[in-house]
Coordinates of C-alpha atoms and ligand atoms in Angstrom, one line a residue:
M1 CA 228.2 76.5 155.4
K2 CA 230.8 74.2 156.8
N3 CA 231.0 70.7 155.3
I4 CA 231.2 68.2 158.1
L5 CA 230.8 64.9 156.3
Q6 CA 231.7 63.6 152.9
M7 CA 231.1 60.1 151.7
Q8 CA 232.8 59.6 148.4
D9 CA 232.3 56.9 145.8
I10 CA 231.0 54.4 148.2
C11 CA 230.4 50.9 146.7
K12 CA 228.9 48.0 148.5
S13 CA 228.1 44.4 147.4
F14 CA 226.4 41.6 149.2
S15 CA 227.3 38.1 147.9
G16 CA 228.6 39.5 144.7
V17 CA 225.6 41.7 144.0
E18 CA 226.4 45.4 144.1
V19 CA 223.7 47.4 145.9
L20 CA 225.5 50.8 146.2
H21 CA 227.3 52.1 143.1
S22 CA 229.8 54.9 143.7
V23 CA 227.5 56.8 146.0
N24 CA 228.4 60.3 147.3
L25 CA 226.8 62.2 150.2
D26 CA 227.7 65.5 151.7
L27 CA 226.4 66.9 154.9
Y28 CA 226.7 70.5 156.2
E29 CA 226.8 71.8 159.8
G30 CA 223.3 72.4 161.3
E31 CA 221.3 71.1 158.3
V32 CA 218.7 68.5 157.8
L33 CA 219.4 66.4 154.7
A34 CA 216.4 64.3 153.7
L35 CA 217.4 60.9 152.2
V36 CA 214.7 59.4 150.1
G37 CA 214.2 56.6 147.6
E38 CA 212.2 53.4 146.8
N39 CA 212.3 50.4 149.0
G40 CA 215.6 48.7 148.5
A41 CA 217.3 51.8 147.0
G42 CA 220.1 51.5 149.5
K43 CA 219.3 54.2 152.1
S44 CA 219.7 52.0 155.2
T45 CA 222.8 50.3 153.8
L46 CA 224.5 53.7 153.2
M47 CA 223.7 54.7 156.7
K48 CA 224.9 51.4 158.2
I49 CA 228.2 52.1 156.5
L50 CA 228.3 55.5 158.1
M51 CA 227.6 53.9 161.5
G52 CA 230.4 51.3 161.0
I53 CA 227.8 48.5 161.0
E54 CA 228.7 47.5 157.4
Q55 CA 232.0 48.0 155.6
P56 CA 232.1 49.5 152.1
N57 CA 233.9 47.6 149.3
A58 CA 235.3 50.9 148.0
G59 CA 235.1 54.6 148.7
K60 CA 236.2 57.1 151.3
I61 CA 234.6 58.9 154.3
F62 CA 235.8 62.3 155.5
L63 CA 234.8 64.0 158.7
G64 CA 235.8 67.6 158.2
E65 CA 239.2 67.4 156.5
E66 CA 240.1 64.1 158.0
E67 CA 239.6 60.7 156.3
V68 CA 238.2 58.1 158.8
K69 CA 237.8 54.4 158.8
L70 CA 234.5 53.5 160.5
D71 CA 235.0 49.9 161.3
N72 CA 232.6 49.5 164.2
P73 CA 229.6 51.3 165.7
A74 CA 231.5 52.3 168.9
K75 CA 234.1 54.1 166.7
A76 CA 231.3 56.0 164.8
L77 CA 229.7 57.0 168.1
D78 CA 233.1 58.1 169.4
L79 CA 233.5 60.3 166.3
G80 CA 230.1 61.9 166.9
I81 CA 227.8 59.9 164.7
A82 CA 224.7 58.4 166.2
M83 CA 221.6 56.7 164.7
I84 CA 218.0 56.5 165.9
H85 CA 216.9 53.2 164.5
Q86 CA 213.4 52.6 163.2
E87 CA 212.8 49.6 165.4
L88 CA 213.8 50.9 168.8
A89 CA 214.9 48.2 171.1
P90 CA 215.5 49.4 174.6
I91 CA 215.5 46.9 177.5
P92 CA 211.9 47.2 178.9
E93 CA 212.7 46.8 182.6
M94 CA 215.3 49.5 182.6
T95 CA 214.6 53.0 183.8
V96 CA 215.1 56.0 181.6
E97 CA 218.2 56.9 183.5
E98 CA 219.7 53.3 183.4
N99 CA 219.0 53.3 179.6
L100 CA 220.9 56.5 179.1
F101 CA 223.9 55.3 181.1
I102 CA 224.0 51.8 179.8
G103 CA 227.6 50.7 179.2
R104 CA 229.0 53.9 180.8
E105 CA 227.6 53.9 184.3
L106 CA 229.1 56.6 186.5
S107 CA 230.8 55.1 189.6
H108 CA 231.6 56.5 193.0
F109 CA 233.9 54.3 195.1
G110 CA 233.0 51.3 193.0
F111 CA 229.2 51.8 193.2
V112 CA 226.9 53.3 190.6
D113 CA 226.7 57.0 191.3
S114 CA 222.9 57.2 191.1
R115 CA 222.7 60.8 192.3
K116 CA 225.1 62.1 189.6
Q117 CA 223.3 60.0 187.0
A118 CA 219.9 61.3 188.0
Q119 CA 221.2 64.8 187.9
L120 CA 222.7 64.5 184.4
T121 CA 219.6 62.6 183.1
K122 CA 217.4 65.5 184.2
E123 CA 219.8 68.0 182.7
W124 CA 219.9 66.2 179.3
L125 CA 216.1 65.7 179.1
G126 CA 215.7 69.3 180.2
N127 CA 217.9 70.5 177.3
L128 CA 215.4 69.1 174.9
N129 CA 212.4 70.4 177.0
L130 CA 211.4 66.9 177.8
R131 CA 209.4 66.2 181.0
I132 CA 210.0 62.5 181.5
P133 CA 210.8 61.4 185.0
P134 CA 214.2 59.6 185.0
T135 CA 212.9 56.7 187.1
T136 CA 210.2 55.8 184.6
K137 CA 210.6 52.3 183.2
M138 CA 211.2 52.2 179.5
Q139 CA 208.3 49.8 179.0
D140 CA 205.9 52.5 180.4
L141 CA 206.9 55.0 177.7
S142 CA 205.0 55.6 174.5
I143 CA 206.8 55.0 171.2
S144 CA 207.3 58.7 170.8
Q145 CA 208.7 59.1 174.3
T146 CA 211.0 56.1 173.7
Q147 CA 212.2 57.9 170.6
M148 CA 212.8 61.1 172.5
V149 CA 214.9 59.2 175.1
E150 CA 216.9 57.7 172.3
I151 CA 217.5 61.1 170.8
T152 CA 218.5 62.4 174.3
K153 CA 220.9 59.5 174.5
A154 CA 222.4 60.2 171.1
I155 CA 223.0 63.8 171.9
S156 CA 224.5 63.0 175.3
Y157 CA 227.4 61.4 173.4
N158 CA 228.1 64.8 172.0
S159 CA 227.1 63.6 168.6
K160 CA 227.4 66.0 165.7
I161 CA 225.6 63.9 163.2
L162 CA 222.3 62.2 163.9
I163 CA 220.7 59.7 161.5
M164 CA 217.0 59.1 161.8
D165 CA 215.6 56.2 159.9
E166 CA 211.8 56.7 159.4
P167 CA 211.3 58.3 162.8
T168 CA 207.6 59.3 162.2
S169 CA 206.3 55.9 161.0
A170 CA 204.7 55.0 164.3
I171 CA 203.9 58.2 166.1
T172 CA 200.8 60.5 166.2
E173 CA 200.6 63.9 164.5
A174 CA 201.0 65.8 167.7
E175 CA 204.1 63.8 168.4
V176 CA 205.4 64.4 165.0
R177 CA 205.1 68.2 165.6
H178 CA 207.0 67.7 168.9
L179 CA 209.8 65.7 167.1
F180 CA 210.1 68.5 164.5
E181 CA 210.5 71.1 167.3
I182 CA 213.3 69.0 168.7
I183 CA 214.9 68.7 165.3
N184 CA 214.8 72.4 165.0
L185 CA 216.4 72.8 168.4
L186 CA 219.1 70.4 167.5
K187 CA 219.8 72.3 164.2
K188 CA 220.2 75.5 166.2
N189 CA 222.8 73.8 168.3
G190 CA 224.8 73.0 165.1
I191 CA 223.8 69.3 164.9
S192 CA 223.3 67.9 161.4
I193 CA 220.6 65.4 160.7
I194 CA 220.2 62.8 158.0
Y195 CA 216.5 62.1 157.8
I196 CA 215.1 59.1 156.0
S197 CA 211.4 59.0 155.4
H198 CA 208.7 57.7 153.0
K199 CA 206.4 60.5 154.1
L200 CA 207.3 63.0 151.5
Q201 CA 204.7 65.6 152.6
E202 CA 206.6 66.2 155.8
L203 CA 209.9 67.0 154.2
P204 CA 209.2 70.7 153.4
F205 CA 208.7 71.3 157.2
I206 CA 212.2 70.2 158.2
A207 CA 214.6 69.4 155.4
D208 CA 217.1 71.9 154.0
R209 CA 218.2 69.7 151.2
V210 CA 216.9 66.5 149.7
Q211 CA 218.9 63.7 148.1
V212 CA 217.2 61.0 146.1
M213 CA 218.5 57.4 145.6
R214 CA 217.3 54.8 143.2
D215 CA 218.7 51.3 142.7
G216 CA 221.9 52.1 144.6
H217 CA 222.6 55.4 142.6
I218 CA 222.2 59.0 143.6
I219 CA 219.7 60.5 141.2
S220 CA 219.5 64.0 142.5
V221 CA 220.6 66.4 145.3
A222 CA 218.7 69.7 145.6
I223 CA 217.6 72.5 147.9
M224 CA 214.3 71.3 149.4
A225 CA 212.5 74.6 148.7
E226 CA 213.4 74.3 145.0
K227 CA 212.0 70.8 144.6
S228 CA 208.3 69.8 144.4
E229 CA 207.0 66.5 145.7
R230 CA 206.1 65.5 142.2
Q231 CA 209.7 65.9 141.1
I232 CA 211.0 64.0 144.0
V233 CA 208.6 61.1 143.2
R234 CA 209.7 61.1 139.6
D235 CA 213.4 60.9 140.7
M236 CA 212.5 58.1 143.1
V237 CA 210.6 55.8 140.8
G238 CA 212.0 57.0 137.4
R239 CA 208.5 57.6 136.0
E240 CA 205.6 59.9 136.5
I241 CA 203.0 58.6 139.0
S242 CA 199.7 60.4 138.3
N243 CA 197.6 58.8 140.9
I244 CA 198.6 56.8 144.0
Y245 CA 195.0 56.1 144.6
P246 CA 193.8 54.2 141.5
K247 CA 190.1 54.1 140.6
C248 CA 188.1 51.1 141.7
D249 CA 184.9 49.7 140.2
N250 CA 183.8 47.6 143.1
N251 CA 180.4 46.2 143.8
I252 CA 179.5 46.2 147.5
T253 CA 177.2 43.3 148.3
E254 CA 176.1 41.2 151.3
P255 CA 177.6 41.3 154.8
I256 CA 180.6 38.9 155.1
L257 CA 182.0 39.8 158.5
E258 CA 179.9 41.1 161.4
V259 CA 181.3 42.1 164.7
K260 CA 178.7 42.5 167.4
H261 CA 179.3 44.2 170.8
L262 CA 182.9 42.9 171.0
N263 CA 184.7 43.8 174.2
K264 CA 188.2 43.4 175.6
K265 CA 189.0 45.1 178.8
G266 CA 191.5 47.9 178.6
E267 CA 191.7 47.6 174.8
F268 CA 188.3 48.3 173.2
E269 CA 184.6 48.4 174.2
D270 CA 181.3 47.5 172.6
V271 CA 182.6 47.4 169.0
T272 CA 179.9 46.7 166.4
F273 CA 180.3 47.0 162.7
T274 CA 179.7 45.1 159.4
L275 CA 182.0 44.5 156.5
H276 CA 180.5 43.6 153.1
A277 CA 181.8 41.6 150.3
G278 CA 183.4 43.9 147.7
E279 CA 184.0 46.6 150.3
K280 CA 187.0 48.6 151.4
L281 CA 186.3 49.6 154.9
G282 CA 188.8 51.9 156.6
I283 CA 189.4 52.1 160.4
A284 CA 190.9 55.4 161.4
G285 CA 192.1 56.6 164.8
L286 CA 195.1 57.9 166.6
M287 CA 197.8 55.7 168.0
G288 CA 196.4 53.8 170.9
A289 CA 192.8 54.0 169.7
G290 CA 192.5 50.2 170.0
R291 CA 192.5 49.3 166.3
T292 CA 195.3 46.8 166.3
E293 CA 193.9 45.1 169.3
L294 CA 190.5 44.9 167.6
V295 CA 191.7 43.2 164.5
S296 CA 194.0 40.9 166.3
T297 CA 191.0 39.9 168.5
I298 CA 188.8 39.3 165.4
F299 CA 191.7 37.1 164.0
C300 CA 191.9 35.4 167.4
V301 CA 195.5 36.3 168.3
N302 CA 193.8 37.3 171.5
R303 CA 190.4 36.2 172.8
P304 CA 187.7 38.7 173.5
D305 CA 186.0 39.1 176.9
S306 CA 182.6 39.1 175.3
G307 CA 180.8 39.8 172.0
E308 CA 180.3 37.9 168.8
V309 CA 181.9 37.6 165.4
W310 CA 179.9 36.3 162.4
V311 CA 181.3 35.2 159.1
D312 CA 179.0 34.7 156.1
G313 CA 175.9 34.9 158.3
E314 CA 177.1 32.3 160.7
K315 CA 178.4 32.9 164.3
V316 CA 181.9 31.7 164.7
N317 CA 183.8 30.8 167.8
F318 CA 187.5 30.9 167.0
R319 CA 190.0 29.5 169.5
K320 CA 193.1 30.3 167.6
P321 CA 194.3 32.1 164.4
S322 CA 194.3 28.9 162.4
D323 CA 190.5 28.7 162.9
A324 CA 190.2 32.2 161.4
I325 CA 192.4 31.2 158.5
K326 CA 190.1 28.2 157.8
K327 CA 187.3 30.6 157.5
K328 CA 189.3 32.4 154.9
I329 CA 190.4 35.4 157.0
A330 CA 193.9 36.8 156.8
L331 CA 195.6 39.4 159.0
V332 CA 198.4 41.4 157.5
P333 CA 199.9 42.6 160.8
E334 CA 201.4 45.9 161.8
D335 CA 204.5 44.6 163.4
R336 CA 206.0 42.4 160.8
K337 CA 208.9 41.3 162.9
L338 CA 206.7 40.0 165.7
M339 CA 203.9 38.3 163.9
G340 CA 204.5 38.3 160.2
L341 CA 207.9 36.9 159.3
N342 CA 210.7 34.6 160.2
L343 CA 213.7 36.7 159.4
A344 CA 216.1 33.7 159.3
M345 CA 214.0 32.0 156.6
N346 CA 214.1 32.8 152.9
V347 CA 211.5 34.6 150.8
Q348 CA 209.9 31.4 149.5
E349 CA 209.7 29.8 153.0
N350 CA 208.0 32.8 154.4
A351 CA 205.7 33.4 151.6
T352 CA 204.4 29.8 151.5
M353 CA 204.4 29.3 155.3
C354 CA 200.6 29.3 155.6
I355 CA 199.9 27.1 152.6
D356 CA 202.6 24.5 152.8
K357 CA 200.1 22.0 154.1
N358 CA 197.8 22.6 151.2
I359 CA 200.4 22.2 148.5
A360 CA 202.1 19.3 150.1
K361 CA 202.3 16.1 148.1
F362 CA 201.8 12.9 150.2
Y363 CA 202.8 14.8 153.3
F364 CA 206.0 16.1 151.7
L365 CA 206.6 19.7 151.0
N366 CA 206.0 20.4 147.4
N367 CA 209.0 22.7 146.8
P368 CA 208.6 23.2 143.0
K369 CA 205.0 24.3 143.5
G370 CA 206.0 26.5 146.4
S371 CA 208.9 28.0 144.4
L372 CA 206.5 28.8 141.5
L373 CA 204.0 30.5 143.8
A374 CA 206.7 32.5 145.6
K375 CA 208.2 33.6 142.2
E376 CA 204.7 34.7 141.0
M377 CA 204.2 36.8 144.2
V378 CA 207.7 38.4 144.0
K379 CA 206.7 39.5 140.5
K380 CA 203.2 40.6 141.3
L381 CA 204.3 42.7 144.3
S382 CA 207.7 43.8 142.7
I383 CA 209.6 42.5 145.7
K384 CA 213.2 43.5 145.4
A385 CA 215.2 40.3 146.2
H386 CA 218.1 38.7 144.5
S387 CA 216.1 35.4 144.4
T388 CA 213.3 33.7 146.3
K389 CA 216.0 32.0 148.3
Q390 CA 217.3 35.2 149.8
E391 CA 216.9 35.5 153.6
V392 CA 214.1 37.8 154.5
G393 CA 216.2 39.4 157.2
N394 CA 218.5 40.8 154.5
L395 CA 215.7 42.5 152.5
S396 CA 215.1 46.2 152.9
G397 CA 212.3 47.2 155.4
G398 CA 209.7 47.9 152.7
N399 CA 210.4 44.6 150.9
Q400 CA 209.9 42.7 154.1
Q401 CA 206.5 44.2 154.4
K402 CA 205.7 43.0 150.9
V403 CA 206.7 39.4 151.8
V404 CA 204.1 39.6 154.6
L405 CA 201.5 40.6 152.1
A406 CA 202.6 37.8 149.8
K407 CA 202.3 35.2 152.5
W408 CA 198.6 36.2 153.2
L409 CA 197.6 36.7 149.7
L410 CA 198.7 33.1 148.9
T411 CA 196.1 31.8 151.5
E412 CA 193.5 33.2 149.0
P413 CA 191.4 34.8 151.8
D414 CA 187.9 36.3 151.4
I415 CA 188.3 38.7 154.2
L416 CA 191.6 40.6 154.5
L417 CA 192.4 42.6 157.6
F418 CA 195.2 45.0 156.8
D419 CA 196.9 46.7 159.8
E420 CA 199.0 49.6 158.4
P421 CA 199.6 47.8 155.1
T422 CA 201.8 50.6 153.6
R423 CA 203.9 51.5 156.6
G424 CA 207.5 52.0 155.4
I425 CA 206.4 51.4 151.8
D426 CA 207.6 53.8 149.1
V427 CA 205.1 55.8 147.0
G428 CA 205.4 53.7 143.8
A429 CA 204.8 50.5 145.8
K430 CA 202.0 52.1 147.7
A431 CA 200.1 52.6 144.4
E432 CA 200.8 49.0 143.5
I433 CA 199.4 47.8 146.8
F434 CA 196.3 49.8 146.5
E435 CA 195.8 48.5 143.0
L436 CA 196.1 45.0 144.4
I437 CA 193.5 45.7 147.1
N438 CA 191.3 47.1 144.4
N439 CA 191.6 43.9 142.4
L440 CA 190.7 41.9 145.4
V441 CA 187.5 43.8 146.2
M442 CA 186.5 43.9 142.6
N443 CA 186.6 40.1 142.8
G444 CA 184.2 40.1 145.7
K445 CA 186.7 39.9 148.5
A446 CA 186.4 42.3 151.5
A447 CA 189.1 44.5 152.9
L448 CA 189.3 46.1 156.3
I449 CA 192.1 48.6 156.3
I450 CA 193.7 50.3 159.4
S451 CA 195.8 53.3 158.5
S452 CA 197.2 56.1 160.5
E453 CA 197.6 58.1 157.3
M454 CA 194.3 59.7 156.9
Q455 CA 195.0 60.8 153.4
E456 CA 195.3 57.1 152.5
L457 CA 191.8 56.3 153.8
V458 CA 190.4 59.3 152.1
G459 CA 192.0 58.1 148.9
I460 CA 190.9 54.5 148.9
A461 CA 188.1 53.6 151.4
D462 CA 184.4 53.3 150.6
R463 CA 183.5 53.9 154.2
V464 CA 185.6 54.7 157.3
I465 CA 184.8 53.9 160.9
V466 CA 186.7 56.0 163.4
M467 CA 187.9 54.8 166.8
C468 CA 189.0 56.8 169.8
E469 CA 190.1 55.4 173.1
G470 CA 188.7 51.9 172.3
K471 CA 185.3 53.0 171.1
I472 CA 183.8 53.6 167.7
T473 CA 183.0 57.3 167.7
G474 CA 181.5 57.5 164.2
E475 CA 181.4 56.6 160.6
V476 CA 181.9 58.5 157.4
K477 CA 181.0 57.5 153.8
G478 CA 181.6 58.7 150.3
E479 CA 182.0 62.5 150.1
E480 CA 182.0 62.8 153.9
I481 CA 185.4 61.0 154.0
T482 CA 187.7 63.9 154.6
Q483 CA 190.7 64.4 156.9
E484 CA 188.8 67.0 158.9
N485 CA 185.8 64.8 159.5
I486 CA 188.0 61.8 160.5
M487 CA 190.2 64.0 162.7
A488 CA 187.1 65.4 164.5
L489 CA 186.0 61.9 165.4
A490 CA 189.4 60.6 166.2
S491 CA 190.5 63.2 168.7
P492 CA 189.8 62.8 172.4
K493 CA 188.2 65.9 173.7
N494 CA 189.6 67.1 177.0
K495 CA 187.5 68.8 179.7
N496 CA 187.7 72.4 178.5
G497 CA 186.6 71.2 175.1
S498 CA 189.8 71.7 173.2
I499 CA 191.3 69.0 171.2
N500 CA 194.1 67.1 172.9
Ligands
ATP601 N1 222.9 41.9 154.7 C1 222.5 41.9 153.4 N2 222.6 40.8 152.6 C2 222.2 40.8 151.3 N3 221.5 41.9 150.7 C3 221.3 43.0 151.5 C4 221.8 43.0 152.9 N4 221.4 44.2 153.4 C5 220.8 44.9 152.4 N5 220.7 44.1 151.3 C6 220.1 44.5 150.0 O1 220.6 45.8 149.7 C7 219.6 46.6 149.0 C8 219.4 47.9 149.7 O2 218.7 47.7 150.9 P1 218.4 48.8 152.0 O3 218.0 48.2 153.2 O4 219.6 49.7 152.0 O5 217.2 49.6 151.2 P2 216.4 50.9 151.8 O6 216.6 52.0 150.8 O7 216.8 51.2 153.1 O8 214.9 50.4 151.6 P3 213.6 50.6 152.6 O9 213.0 51.9 152.2 O10 212.7 49.5 152.2 O11 214.0 50.6 154.0 C9 218.4 45.7 148.9 O12 218.3 45.1 147.7 C10 218.6 44.6 150.0 O13 218.0 43.4 149.7
MG602 MG1 215.6 51.1 155.0

């Protein structure tokens, strides 16, 4: 196989701290290389160097035989390297066509040549067997369709190397299958893909080789078929992880949160359920089932149209999230950038954001106390940061997620609403987060956990309610909690009875 990319002895430091230590990476024509490793291992940083977004302190990059200096993203794109970022950020008002031609509009006598653009757009989408009308606004596309448009765009630049950073973290299983089909199509056309993911179980389906990083070092490079998931995990975390789902001796007692006939038009309908102290209640469902809207309404980010919420046997009437916080409810949100964190502030400021008032001394911020609490949390959650003063925007994706957790745990809530708490989190840290949730419920707290990874709910929940298209379609308990049972309740049935 032809070697098309070599990264040699790449070193990178941020403010004097080295995060990549002489890293090598080879890529062959038409292959999928899986790049895996713990949160903060250096995967995204290495890819940013390849994209010309960051500059290495040492090392060489070769494309084919030729050494290249990738000092800006435009140059990387020019040389055939494109990246599908995890957080897709297209301009919502633009059409698919406008988005594809942004910055390189075709002109005809000084005017945008819409006809030619529309024709090419159709052709490019068609090459990937996509049936998205070119005039659709980006805001009307699903996450998966947006991703497909971004892939189309990347390919239209004649890219030979495509980097995908956690592309399946926010799409449904059917969409994942579609993405894999497209990846296979790209491979056949000789395009090489570097694929970053924390979902190790999907790698055998697409990866040809797998490269494991830990703490800025390459630990192993292997043929995918010759490497078991267990070996990969061991290389990632440096120790054996016997069980990601630790045992839990919790005692489920009285109702602590009751939701009665809650409605929000267009989001969910007539939702009724009870969460008990000491309980881990899962909410399963496909993307778009209304789960995120439900928990954000309980937490009063949005107001319901009708229905009741009861806490500790008392009807509550929240007007804003701070009312919910006063009742000792916490919401660990799905979209950490939007609702969870201020990226320009440091770890300590973010972690203590909700409790600053409580720890203030005579109305002044009690910084030493805040610093102590933040340090404790960094230790407890193994947050990888140079110090509690590091800007959150500079942490790796998974470590940002942990800071969101820290912030809400510090409010010492009795009821925790977790929306995809382990998205983007590595296997080792997942086990730690489940351990932490176990400790909470063993101390009488209650946890409501939304997760799109059914395996996870099977592994940890005492009971699972399933939602489909805004309604609760059923509930499973104990032994009944299996992926098959959940899937059967989560899938919308279309008219001829087959699963959609
Ligand atoms: N701009 C920056 N300033 C300071 N430190 C940074 C910066 N960017 C990254 N780092 C640090 O570099 C290390 C590697 O981060 P990186 O984002 O590459 O990890 P990752 O492997 O992609 O993790 P994840 O799986 O969580 O996305 C981390 O310790 C991170 O805090
Ligand atoms: Mg990353």
